[in-house]
Amino acid sequence: MAKRKVIVDDDNDEALDVLSQHSKRARTIASDDEVVVDRSRHRNRKPDNGKARREDSDEDGEDEEDEEDPTQEEHNEEEEQRFEELNGEAIRQRLEQKRNTFGGIAEHGIIESIEMHHFMCHKRLTFAFGPQINFIIGHNGSGKSAVLSAITIALGGKANSTGRGSGLKSFIREGQQISEITISLKNQGEEAYKPKEYGKSIVITRKFTKDGSSSWKIKSKDGKVVSTKRDELSAICDHMNIQVDNPMNVLSQDAARQFLSASHPSDKYKFFLRGTQLSQLSEEYDACLDNINQTKKVLHQKKQVLPDLRATFKEASVRFEEASKAREQRCKVDELKKELAWAHVAAKQTEMEEKLGEVAKAERRLPKIEAEIKAAESQVQFASDAVAQFDKEFSALGEIDHLTKQRDDLQEKMRGNRVKIGNFKNDEKQMNTSLNSLNDAIGNYAINIAEEERRLAADTQVKRDELNRKLESARADVTSADQAHKNFLEAKRQKLAEQDDIKRRGLAAEAKKNSAQERVVAAQSMISQCKEKGQNALAPYGQDIKGVLAQIAKMKWHGDVPVGPLGLHVKLKEMAWADLMRIQLGGLMSAFAVTDARDRPQLKRLLDQTKNFHVNIIISERDMFDFSAGEPPNHIPTVLRVLEITDPYVLRLLINQANIERTVVAPRRLDADNILRRMNGGGVAWAADYMRVHRYAEGGGQSIKLHRLPPNDPRNMMFTSSDSASVLSTWQGNLRDAEGECKAAQEEAAQLRQQFQTLTHEIGGMNIQERSLFEAHRAAKQELASLQEEAKEEMPADIMGLQTAKDEAEAEKASIMQQFEDVVSRRTAIDQEQTTLLEELNKVKGQIHNFEEARQGIQKKAEDAAESRVKAQSDKNHYIEKLEEENKKVKAIDAIAKQLQEEFINWTAGAEEYCKRVENPRKVDVVERTLESVQKALKERERKHGATVEEMTIEVNNAKAVLDSAEKDLKSLAALNNALKRSLVIRLTRWQEFRRHIALRCKVVFQYHLSNRGYFGKILFDHANQTLQLKVQTDDQMATQGRDKDPRSLSGGEKSFSTICLLLSLWDAIGCPLRCLDEFDVFMDAVNRRISMKMMIDTANASDKKQYILITPQDMGNIHVGQTVRVHRMSDPERGQGILAFT
């Protein structure tokens, strides 16, 4: 359509906002589905001075206006392609989903029946329509098209829109004077029109005569006349969205032929606009635009009159005021002076009464503060008694050093027993080896004795005796050497055990010494830092912080003056949390904060110049937000509740940076975990045993060990007591204790080292002696073996010697068995002793654990009581200071009140001497200004005026009324005109978007319907040039030409089929429940007609709540119809036909 220009105010931001909104949702007229509207264009407006424009608007009534075209919409190919990709696929999917589905039956707005009397060629014709698809067939001249004309006339359509006549009288049957049409509309469901009055059907009867008169009767289903007005019929049609004059809804025979045969793209485009009612909206918007522009011109003309009206009113006002003052000024001066005197007295009286009220109010506050002091004192006493009681309970518990020593002794005994058990096991292993060797030897002796008995005859007794004697001596030597070696090994094992014990004790002493040395270093470092802090309280926060703060105060900043270090505003209520706070918040305590990001580089340079490279700088505005919603219940301790933060800005910085309002604190990890579990929402907790606990809301959690600060870390001086001397004294005591412990540990370690070296030397000597005993034992064994070999070679073995050796082996075996039993007995005894020791150890550990739990419980109560006492003492001090301040205020206010009383008495006496009392005088400054003005007027010459004061009063009132009326009317009309323009801009934008979506839907549905015939095509919309072109490619063209074909080159059937596809795509975009089409298949061959008929039936079946009335002169025999289709067959042309026969 043609581009239009609309006047839009410079300050009309609302229109621009509407045009620049993105991703809004809009609904097409005939679709129940939502389509995403993608607006990618923006309108850039040059900003203007809003305040100045408003002032001009107040004066002139209307802003200057710029020419702008709100209807311009430029979409390049890429934008259109993105739009089609965004929405086209969704439309195709919905079409595929509807392919095999049946739409519902409309509950209202469809035609149930129609009856015609003396209408066109019919004397009387009546029949009922099906709720979905209706075919009216018959030969030419049978009166098929009269049905569509009757529907149009009965529902209030124009006679010329039927194409069958220019007036109603042309529709009256020849030879008759009157004609009547009755149509019944379905009126059911939730959206029925006035169901209580009409019921389930609305019966509309239209009667018209030859003389041009026409009337309606709108009745309910039971025949009751509800209305006879055309407006009621229009309301019914609007409610049911019935558009009988829309050529797309009721397509008459002539219109159908024109639509099917129209070849010019502009005609199709106009038909598209008319069918979708976009042209009607466009014409209405044009009319609105013309009216708005005309109104603007009228307002501009009226605005030219305002300066003259203002000048007239101002001139009349000046004349009136000056004339009145000239007459009254003389007598008013004296009265004003008297009033001024008593105005001063009244002002002084008011000031005095206010001050006396302040005194009384301040005195009423004193008893309340004293009561608060008493309550705080009682609370302090109660908390002190509780602390004392808990201290007594703590002292009554005593010490557990004896239990600790008993536990250590038991553990030491158990370690010694484990060493003995190990030795016994080694002995048992050696005994098992010896028994196996003896068993083998006894068996060999028995074999040798049997052998010797056979050789006894060959040996002499003398040689046998001598050899037995030597063997006996050698066996004695072996036994002696073996026993000596075993005794020596036992002695060496004892020495090694003693050496291991001394080594263990020495390592423990060394560890104790190293720990004490670390404590010494830490204490020395803290003493140094305490001394430095005593001289410079800012030392823990960095180097030369005092100088940094001085420079900050001198420098200029874009935002507020930087705040820092944050630790200056943070104190710890309980020192039990000091180490934990140093670890977790120490870095933030030295940080600075700025409110403007532009100040950060300047502050960073200042900190770097003083070598504070690692100080953090936080950028945050002063947002005093409410954080109470994020806090846990009051009984749960949090980081915020154990800190005292004096600056609310710093408090919110720590909340944002560390979540201190919701982070829980607890003495131990287990306590922290239990608190988080009870909170049922997860969270984070810090434990004083250096653990960070995290519980997740969905379940599970984790614990992380916190790293302690090194001794020389300056953060160790944070969160310390305000009394530096006491802190220094504490650390000096810790240093002395650590040094004493270190010295004792060094002496113990040196002594144990000397003992270890002595034992090492002795064990070295024993190693040499062990080798000597081993060599002697080996030599004895070799001698015995040599004699035994000699006995075997030189003379027969002595049976008695072998028997003796066997007996000795058996005796040795018995001895070893006895030793084995003894070792087993001793080991069993030690095992029993270990069991007893373990039970005693567990008992002692249980006593220690119970003692620790009792002590911690009492300590926790004492700490809570101490905290309560500190808080109560703080409250007491606060109220004492407040009482002192209130007393000072009362004294100061009382002194001022007394002075005011004296001044009031003196001023009253002076005023009474001057004149009588003036009741209710005005304020002093008002009276003084009035008096000054009157006195100035007295000095001027009286002016003469041509009219009386009464006449000038009337003149002023008339001028003001005219000016106010003109300004008010102009302002209201200008605002209304601007609102209309903004509304028009929005509506034009929506119109363009509707046109764009309807066009896209037509394109997709057109391609979908063409695919039923195997064709491919597209609709080309050119909204700027107002053209609509069809490009169709048939199945034979796709195989040969491979390009789109202009519809003019198509055959008649192909052209009609393509146009039917276009008509169905346009029908898909309108919302009227009726679809009427006359002789749509006039140019089609049998194949195209069959496919078109099936396609229209499928489309109608898939349509939801739509009624189709299709007229064709062709036979329906070769068309398969379903249950949703009703075919009405007209009789052959015979005038005077009655009731319609249908199948």
PDB file of N, CA, C and O in Angstrom, residues 541-594:
ATOM      1  N   TYR A 541      47.146  -3.111  59.020  1.00  0.00           N
ATOM      2  CA  TYR A 541      46.459  -2.992  57.746  1.00  0.00           C
ATOM      3  C   TYR A 541      47.387  -2.652  56.582  1.00  0.00           C
ATOM      4  O   TYR A 541      46.930  -2.600  55.438  1.00  0.00           O
ATOM      5  N   GLY A 542      48.649  -2.413  56.832  1.00  0.00           N
ATOM      6  CA  GLY A 542      49.573  -2.114  55.741  1.00  0.00           C
ATOM      7  C   GLY A 542      50.610  -1.100  56.170  1.00  0.00           C
ATOM      8  O   GLY A 542      50.715  -0.713  57.355  1.00  0.00           O
ATOM      9  N   GLN A 543      51.396  -0.657  55.213  1.00  0.00           N
ATOM     10  CA  GLN A 543      52.482   0.272  55.480  1.00  0.00           C
ATOM     11  C   GLN A 543      52.003   1.709  55.310  1.00  0.00           C
ATOM     12  O   GLN A 543      51.381   2.050  54.310  1.00  0.00           O
ATOM     13  N   ASP A 544      52.312   2.511  56.294  1.00  0.00           N
ATOM     14  CA  ASP A 544      52.021   3.951  56.277  1.00  0.00           C
ATOM     15  C   ASP A 544      50.553   4.220  55.940  1.00  0.00           C
ATOM     16  O   ASP A 544      50.225   5.059  55.105  1.00  0.00           O
ATOM     17  N   ILE A 545      49.646   3.471  56.570  1.00  0.00           N
ATOM     18  CA  ILE A 545      48.218   3.669  56.317  1.00  0.00           C
ATOM     19  C   ILE A 545      47.765   5.046  56.799  1.00  0.00           C
ATOM     20  O   ILE A 545      46.869   5.664  56.217  1.00  0.00           O
ATOM     21  N   LYS A 546      48.409   5.536  57.862  1.00  0.00           N
ATOM     22  CA  LYS A 546      48.057   6.868  58.356  1.00  0.00           C
ATOM     23  C   LYS A 546      48.312   7.918  57.286  1.00  0.00           C
ATOM     24  O   LYS A 546      47.487   8.815  57.048  1.00  0.00           O
ATOM     25  N   GLY A 547      49.456   7.813  56.611  1.00  0.00           N
ATOM     26  CA  GLY A 547      49.750   8.745  55.528  1.00  0.00           C
ATOM     27  C   GLY A 547      48.784   8.578  54.361  1.00  0.00           C
ATOM     28  O   GLY A 547      48.392   9.554  53.707  1.00  0.00           O
ATOM     29  N   VAL A 548      48.399   7.331  54.071  1.00  0.00           N
ATOM     30  CA  VAL A 548      47.449   7.079  52.988  1.00  0.00           C
ATOM     31  C   VAL A 548      46.118   7.755  53.287  1.00  0.00           C
ATOM     32  O   VAL A 548      45.509   8.403  52.420  1.00  0.00           O
ATOM     33  N   LEU A 549      45.638   7.638  54.527  1.00  0.00           N
ATOM     34  CA  LEU A 549      44.356   8.261  54.892  1.00  0.00           C
ATOM     35  C   LEU A 549      44.443   9.780  54.804  1.00  0.00           C
ATOM     36  O   LEU A 549      43.472  10.448  54.412  1.00  0.00           O
ATOM     37  N   ALA A 550      45.597  10.325  55.183  1.00  0.00           N
ATOM     38  CA  ALA A 550      45.763  11.780  55.084  1.00  0.00           C
ATOM     39  C   ALA A 550      45.708  12.231  53.625  1.00  0.00           C
ATOM     40  O   ALA A 550      45.077  13.246  53.294  1.00  0.00           O
ATOM     41  N   GLN A 551      46.352  11.481  52.733  1.00  0.00           N
ATOM     42  CA  GLN A 551      46.317  11.829  51.315  1.00  0.00           C
ATOM     43  C   GLN A 551      44.900  11.694  50.747  1.00  0.00           C
ATOM     44  O   GLN A 551      44.470  12.498  49.918  1.00  0.00           O
ATOM     45  N   ILE A 552      44.195  10.673  51.178  1.00  0.00           N
ATOM     46  CA  ILE A 552      42.821  10.476  50.705  1.00  0.00           C
ATOM     47  C   ILE A 552      41.938  11.665  51.078  1.00  0.00           C
ATOM     48  O   ILE A 552      41.104  12.121  50.298  1.00  0.00           O
ATOM     49  N   ALA A 553      42.119  12.176  52.286  1.00  0.00           N
ATOM     50  CA  ALA A 553      41.312  13.319  52.727  1.00  0.00           C
ATOM     51  C   ALA A 553      41.606  14.572  51.915  1.00  0.00           C
ATOM     52  O   ALA A 553      40.727  15.417  51.732  1.00  0.00           O
ATOM     53  N   LYS A 554      42.836  14.694  51.380  1.00  0.00           N
ATOM     54  CA  LYS A 554      43.213  15.892  50.631  1.00  0.00           C
ATOM     55  C   LYS A 554      42.810  15.809  49.159  1.00  0.00           C
ATOM     56  O   LYS A 554      42.591  16.832  48.517  1.00  0.00           O
ATOM     57  N   MET A 555      42.733  14.613  48.627  1.00  0.00           N
ATOM     58  CA  MET A 555      42.503  14.432  47.192  1.00  0.00           C
ATOM     59  C   MET A 555      41.024  14.623  46.844  1.00  0.00           C
ATOM     60  O   MET A 555      40.157  14.533  47.703  1.00  0.00           O
ATOM     61  N   LYS A 556      40.781  14.893  45.553  1.00  0.00           N
ATOM     62  CA  LYS A 556      39.418  15.050  45.040  1.00  0.00           C
ATOM     63  C   LYS A 556      38.988  13.740  44.385  1.00  0.00           C
ATOM     64  O   LYS A 556      39.756  13.107  43.674  1.00  0.00           O
ATOM     65  N   TRP A 557      37.715  13.380  44.596  1.00  0.00           N
ATOM     66  CA  TRP A 557      37.193  12.097  44.109  1.00  0.00           C
ATOM     67  C   TRP A 557      35.914  12.322  43.330  1.00  0.00           C
ATOM     68  O   TRP A 557      35.158  13.258  43.601  1.00  0.00           O
ATOM     69  N   HIS A 558      35.657  11.460  42.353  1.00  0.00           N
ATOM     70  CA  HIS A 558      34.419  11.548  41.583  1.00  0.00           C
ATOM     71  C   HIS A 558      33.214  11.173  42.436  1.00  0.00           C
ATOM     72  O   HIS A 558      32.157  11.790  42.345  1.00  0.00           O
ATOM     73  N   GLY A 559      33.363  10.130  43.227  1.00  0.00           N
ATOM     74  CA  GLY A 559      32.293   9.697  44.116  1.00  0.00           C
ATOM     75  C   GLY A 559      32.569  10.126  45.543  1.00  0.00           C
ATOM     76  O   GLY A 559      33.233  11.144  45.803  1.00  0.00           O
ATOM     77  N   ASP A 560      32.039   9.363  46.511  1.00  0.00           N
ATOM     78  CA  ASP A 560      32.311   9.649  47.913  1.00  0.00           C
ATOM     79  C   ASP A 560      33.772   9.392  48.238  1.00  0.00           C
ATOM     80  O   ASP A 560      34.488   8.683  47.513  1.00  0.00           O
ATOM     81  N   VAL A 561      34.232   9.964  49.362  1.00  0.00           N
ATOM     82  CA  VAL A 561      35.607   9.732  49.802  1.00  0.00           C
ATOM     83  C   VAL A 561      35.767   8.235  50.098  1.00  0.00           C
ATOM     84  O   VAL A 561      34.919   7.620  50.749  1.00  0.00           O
ATOM     85  N   PRO A 562      36.848   7.603  49.592  1.00  0.00           N
ATOM     86  CA  PRO A 562      37.041   6.170  49.839  1.00  0.00           C
ATOM     87  C   PRO A 562      37.020   5.823  51.323  1.00  0.00           C
ATOM     88  O   PRO A 562      37.495   6.590  52.168  1.00  0.00           O
ATOM     89  N   VAL A 563      36.448   4.674  51.636  1.00  0.00           N
ATOM     90  CA  VAL A 563      36.343   4.182  53.012  1.00  0.00           C
ATOM     91  C   VAL A 563      37.360   3.070  53.202  1.00  0.00           C
ATOM     92  O   VAL A 563      37.457   2.156  52.380  1.00  0.00           O
ATOM     93  N   GLY A 564      38.117   3.125  54.282  1.00  0.00           N
ATOM     94  CA  GLY A 564      39.079   2.058  54.544  1.00  0.00           C
ATOM     95  C   GLY A 564      40.125   2.492  55.551  1.00  0.00           C
ATOM     96  O   GLY A 564      40.255   3.683  55.886  1.00  0.00           O
ATOM     97  N   PRO A 565      40.920   1.564  56.034  1.00  0.00           N
ATOM     98  CA  PRO A 565      40.682   0.118  55.899  1.00  0.00           C
ATOM     99  C   PRO A 565      39.370  -0.283  56.592  1.00  0.00           C
ATOM    100  O   PRO A 565      38.973   0.332  57.579  1.00  0.00           O
ATOM    101  N   LEU A 566      38.718  -1.309  56.069  1.00  0.00           N
ATOM    102  CA  LEU A 566      37.423  -1.702  56.606  1.00  0.00           C
ATOM    103  C   LEU A 566      37.529  -2.170  58.053  1.00  0.00           C
ATOM    104  O   LEU A 566      36.573  -2.085  58.817  1.00  0.00           O
ATOM    105  N   GLY A 567      38.713  -2.687  58.447  1.00  0.00           N
ATOM    106  CA  GLY A 567      38.887  -3.183  59.804  1.00  0.00           C
ATOM    107  C   GLY A 567      38.753  -2.108  60.862  1.00  0.00           C
ATOM    108  O   GLY A 567      38.530  -2.425  62.038  1.00  0.00           O
ATOM    109  N   LEU A 568      38.892  -0.821  60.480  1.00  0.00           N
ATOM    110  CA  LEU A 568      38.725   0.252  61.463  1.00  0.00           C
ATOM    111  C   LEU A 568      37.291   0.317  61.981  1.00  0.00           C
ATOM    112  O   LEU A 568      37.050   0.871  63.056  1.00  0.00           O
ATOM    113  N   HIS A 569      36.346  -0.215  61.215  1.00  0.00           N
ATOM    114  CA  HIS A 569      34.933  -0.136  61.587  1.00  0.00           C
ATOM    115  C   HIS A 569      34.401  -1.466  62.101  1.00  0.00           C
ATOM    116  O   HIS A 569      33.190  -1.605  62.277  1.00  0.00           O
ATOM    117  N   VAL A 570      35.283  -2.445  62.323  1.00  0.00           N
ATOM    118  CA  VAL A 570      34.852  -3.786  62.705  1.00  0.00           C
ATOM    119  C   VAL A 570      35.554  -4.192  64.002  1.00  0.00           C
ATOM    120  O   VAL A 570      36.781  -4.073  64.117  1.00  0.00           O
ATOM    121  N   LYS A 571      34.761  -4.648  64.968  1.00  0.00           N
ATOM    122  CA  LYS A 571      35.294  -5.153  66.226  1.00  0.00           C
ATOM    123  C   LYS A 571      34.689  -6.522  66.502  1.00  0.00           C
ATOM    124  O   LYS A 571      33.615  -6.846  66.014  1.00  0.00           O
ATOM    125  N   LEU A 572      35.397  -7.291  67.311  1.00  0.00           N
ATOM    126  CA  LEU A 572      34.956  -8.648  67.644  1.00  0.00           C
ATOM    127  C   LEU A 572      34.374  -8.639  69.049  1.00  0.00           C
ATOM    128  O   LEU A 572      34.981  -8.149  69.993  1.00  0.00           O
ATOM    129  N   LYS A 573      33.165  -9.231  69.180  1.00  0.00           N
ATOM    130  CA  LYS A 573      32.517  -9.253  70.488  1.00  0.00           C
ATOM    131  C   LYS A 573      33.128 -10.309  71.397  1.00  0.00           C
ATOM    132  O   LYS A 573      33.224 -10.098  72.608  1.00  0.00           O
ATOM    133  N   GLU A 574      33.530 -11.455  70.846  1.00  0.00           N
ATOM    134  CA  GLU A 574      34.099 -12.542  71.640  1.00  0.00           C
ATOM    135  C   GLU A 574      35.446 -12.920  71.050  1.00  0.00           C
ATOM    136  O   GLU A 574      35.552 -13.213  69.855  1.00  0.00           O
ATOM    137  N   MET A 575      36.480 -12.944  71.897  1.00  0.00           N
ATOM    138  CA  MET A 575      37.823 -13.242  71.417  1.00  0.00           C
ATOM    139  C   MET A 575      37.994 -14.716  71.058  1.00  0.00           C
ATOM    140  O   MET A 575      39.005 -15.096  70.449  1.00  0.00           O
ATOM    141  N   ALA A 576      37.007 -15.546  71.406  1.00  0.00           N
ATOM    142  CA  ALA A 576      37.118 -16.962  71.066  1.00  0.00           C
ATOM    143  C   ALA A 576      37.111 -17.168  69.548  1.00  0.00           C
ATOM    144  O   ALA A 576      37.605 -18.183  69.047  1.00  0.00           O
ATOM    145  N   TRP A 577      36.557 -16.212  68.813  1.00  0.00           N
ATOM    146  CA  TRP A 577      36.483 -16.350  67.357  1.00  0.00           C
ATOM    147  C   TRP A 577      37.607 -15.598  66.656  1.00  0.00           C
ATOM    148  O   TRP A 577      37.576 -15.467  65.423  1.00  0.00           O
ATOM    149  N   ALA A 578      38.575 -15.076  67.389  1.00  0.00           N
ATOM    150  CA  ALA A 578      39.581 -14.189  66.790  1.00  0.00           C
ATOM    151  C   ALA A 578      40.371 -14.896  65.691  1.00  0.00           C
ATOM    152  O   ALA A 578      40.507 -14.379  64.579  1.00  0.00           O
ATOM    153  N   ASP A 579      40.951 -16.079  65.991  1.00  0.00           N
ATOM    154  CA  ASP A 579      41.765 -16.778  64.983  1.00  0.00           C
ATOM    155  C   ASP A 579      40.946 -17.076  63.724  1.00  0.00           C
ATOM    156  O   ASP A 579      41.431 -16.918  62.597  1.00  0.00           O
ATOM    157  N   LEU A 580      39.705 -17.496  63.893  1.00  0.00           N
ATOM    158  CA  LEU A 580      38.858 -17.831  62.750  1.00  0.00           C
ATOM    159  C   LEU A 580      38.581 -16.591  61.895  1.00  0.00           C
ATOM    160  O   LEU A 580      38.645 -16.640  60.662  1.00  0.00           O
ATOM    161  N   MET A 581      38.290 -15.456  62.521  1.00  0.00           N
ATOM    162  CA  MET A 581      38.015 -14.230  61.787  1.00  0.00           C
ATOM    163  C   MET A 581      39.257 -13.709  61.077  1.00  0.00           C
ATOM    164  O   MET A 581      39.176 -13.156  59.977  1.00  0.00           O
ATOM    165  N   ARG A 582      40.444 -13.894  61.721  1.00  0.00           N
ATOM    166  CA  ARG A 582      41.678 -13.454  61.051  1.00  0.00           C
ATOM    167  C   ARG A 582      41.905 -14.240  59.766  1.00  0.00           C
ATOM    168  O   ARG A 582      42.330 -13.692  58.751  1.00  0.00           O
ATOM    169  N   ILE A 583      41.625 -15.545  59.820  1.00  0.00           N
ATOM    170  CA  ILE A 583      41.854 -16.385  58.641  1.00  0.00           C
ATOM    171  C   ILE A 583      40.855 -16.044  57.541  1.00  0.00           C
ATOM    172  O   ILE A 583      41.220 -15.883  56.376  1.00  0.00           O
ATOM    173  N   GLN A 584      39.576 -15.904  57.877  1.00  0.00           N
ATOM    174  CA  GLN A 584      38.523 -15.766  56.879  1.00  0.00           C
ATOM    175  C   GLN A 584      38.280 -14.317  56.441  1.00  0.00           C
ATOM    176  O   GLN A 584      37.920 -14.087  55.292  1.00  0.00           O
ATOM    177  N   LEU A 585      38.436 -13.357  57.340  1.00  0.00           N
ATOM    178  CA  LEU A 585      38.122 -11.958  57.010  1.00  0.00           C
ATOM    179  C   LEU A 585      39.331 -11.054  57.038  1.00  0.00           C
ATOM    180  O   LEU A 585      39.199  -9.837  56.818  1.00  0.00           O
ATOM    181  N   GLY A 586      40.521 -11.603  57.347  1.00  0.00           N
ATOM    182  CA  GLY A 586      41.713 -10.760  57.473  1.00  0.00           C
ATOM    183  C   GLY A 586      42.003  -9.985  56.206  1.00  0.00           C
ATOM    184  O   GLY A 586      42.393  -8.805  56.257  1.00  0.00           O
ATOM    185  N   GLY A 587      41.844 -10.611  55.038  1.00  0.00           N
ATOM    186  CA  GLY A 587      42.116  -9.915  53.786  1.00  0.00           C
ATOM    187  C   GLY A 587      41.179  -8.751  53.558  1.00  0.00           C
ATOM    188  O   GLY A 587      41.586  -7.703  53.044  1.00  0.00           O
ATOM    189  N   LEU A 588      39.893  -8.890  53.932  1.00  0.00           N
ATOM    190  CA  LEU A 588      38.925  -7.802  53.735  1.00  0.00           C
ATOM    191  C   LEU A 588      39.139  -6.656  54.712  1.00  0.00           C
ATOM    192  O   LEU A 588      38.751  -5.520  54.430  1.00  0.00           O
ATOM    193  N   MET A 589      39.737  -6.930  55.879  1.00  0.00           N
ATOM    194  CA  MET A 589      39.903  -5.880  56.873  1.00  0.00           C
ATOM    195  C   MET A 589      40.862  -4.789  56.402  1.00  0.00           C
ATOM    196  O   MET A 589      40.747  -3.632  56.812  1.00  0.00           O
ATOM    197  N   SER A 590      41.815  -5.127  55.546  1.00  0.00           N
ATOM    198  CA  SER A 590      42.755  -4.132  55.043  1.00  0.00           C
ATOM    199  C   SER A 590      42.273  -3.519  53.735  1.00  0.00           C
ATOM    200  O   SER A 590      42.987  -2.711  53.138  1.00  0.00           O
ATOM    201  N   ALA A 591      41.082  -3.873  53.245  1.00  0.00           N
ATOM    202  CA  ALA A 591      40.595  -3.396  51.954  1.00  0.00           C
ATOM    203  C   ALA A 591      40.024  -1.989  52.075  1.00  0.00           C
ATOM    204  O   ALA A 591      39.652  -1.517  53.162  1.00  0.00           O
ATOM    205  N   PHE A 592      39.942  -1.290  50.920  1.00  0.00           N
ATOM    206  CA  PHE A 592      39.307   0.012  50.795  1.00  0.00           C
ATOM    207  C   PHE A 592      38.100  -0.120  49.868  1.00  0.00           C
ATOM    208  O   PHE A 592      38.023  -1.062  49.069  1.00  0.00           O
ATOM    209  N   ALA A 593      37.174   0.824  49.955  1.00  0.00           N
ATOM    210  CA  ALA A 593      35.971   0.787  49.129  1.00  0.00           C
ATOM    211  C   ALA A 593      35.731   2.162  48.527  1.00  0.00           C
ATOM    212  O   ALA A 593      35.901   3.182  49.203  1.00  0.00           O
ATOM    213  N   VAL A 594      35.344   2.185  47.234  1.00  0.00           N
ATOM    214  CA  VAL A 594      34.995   3.417  46.532  1.00  0.00           C
ATOM    215  C   VAL A 594      33.605   3.247  45.935  1.00  0.00           C
ATOM    216  O   VAL A 594      33.176   2.139  45.629  1.00  0.00           O
TER     217      VAL A 594
END
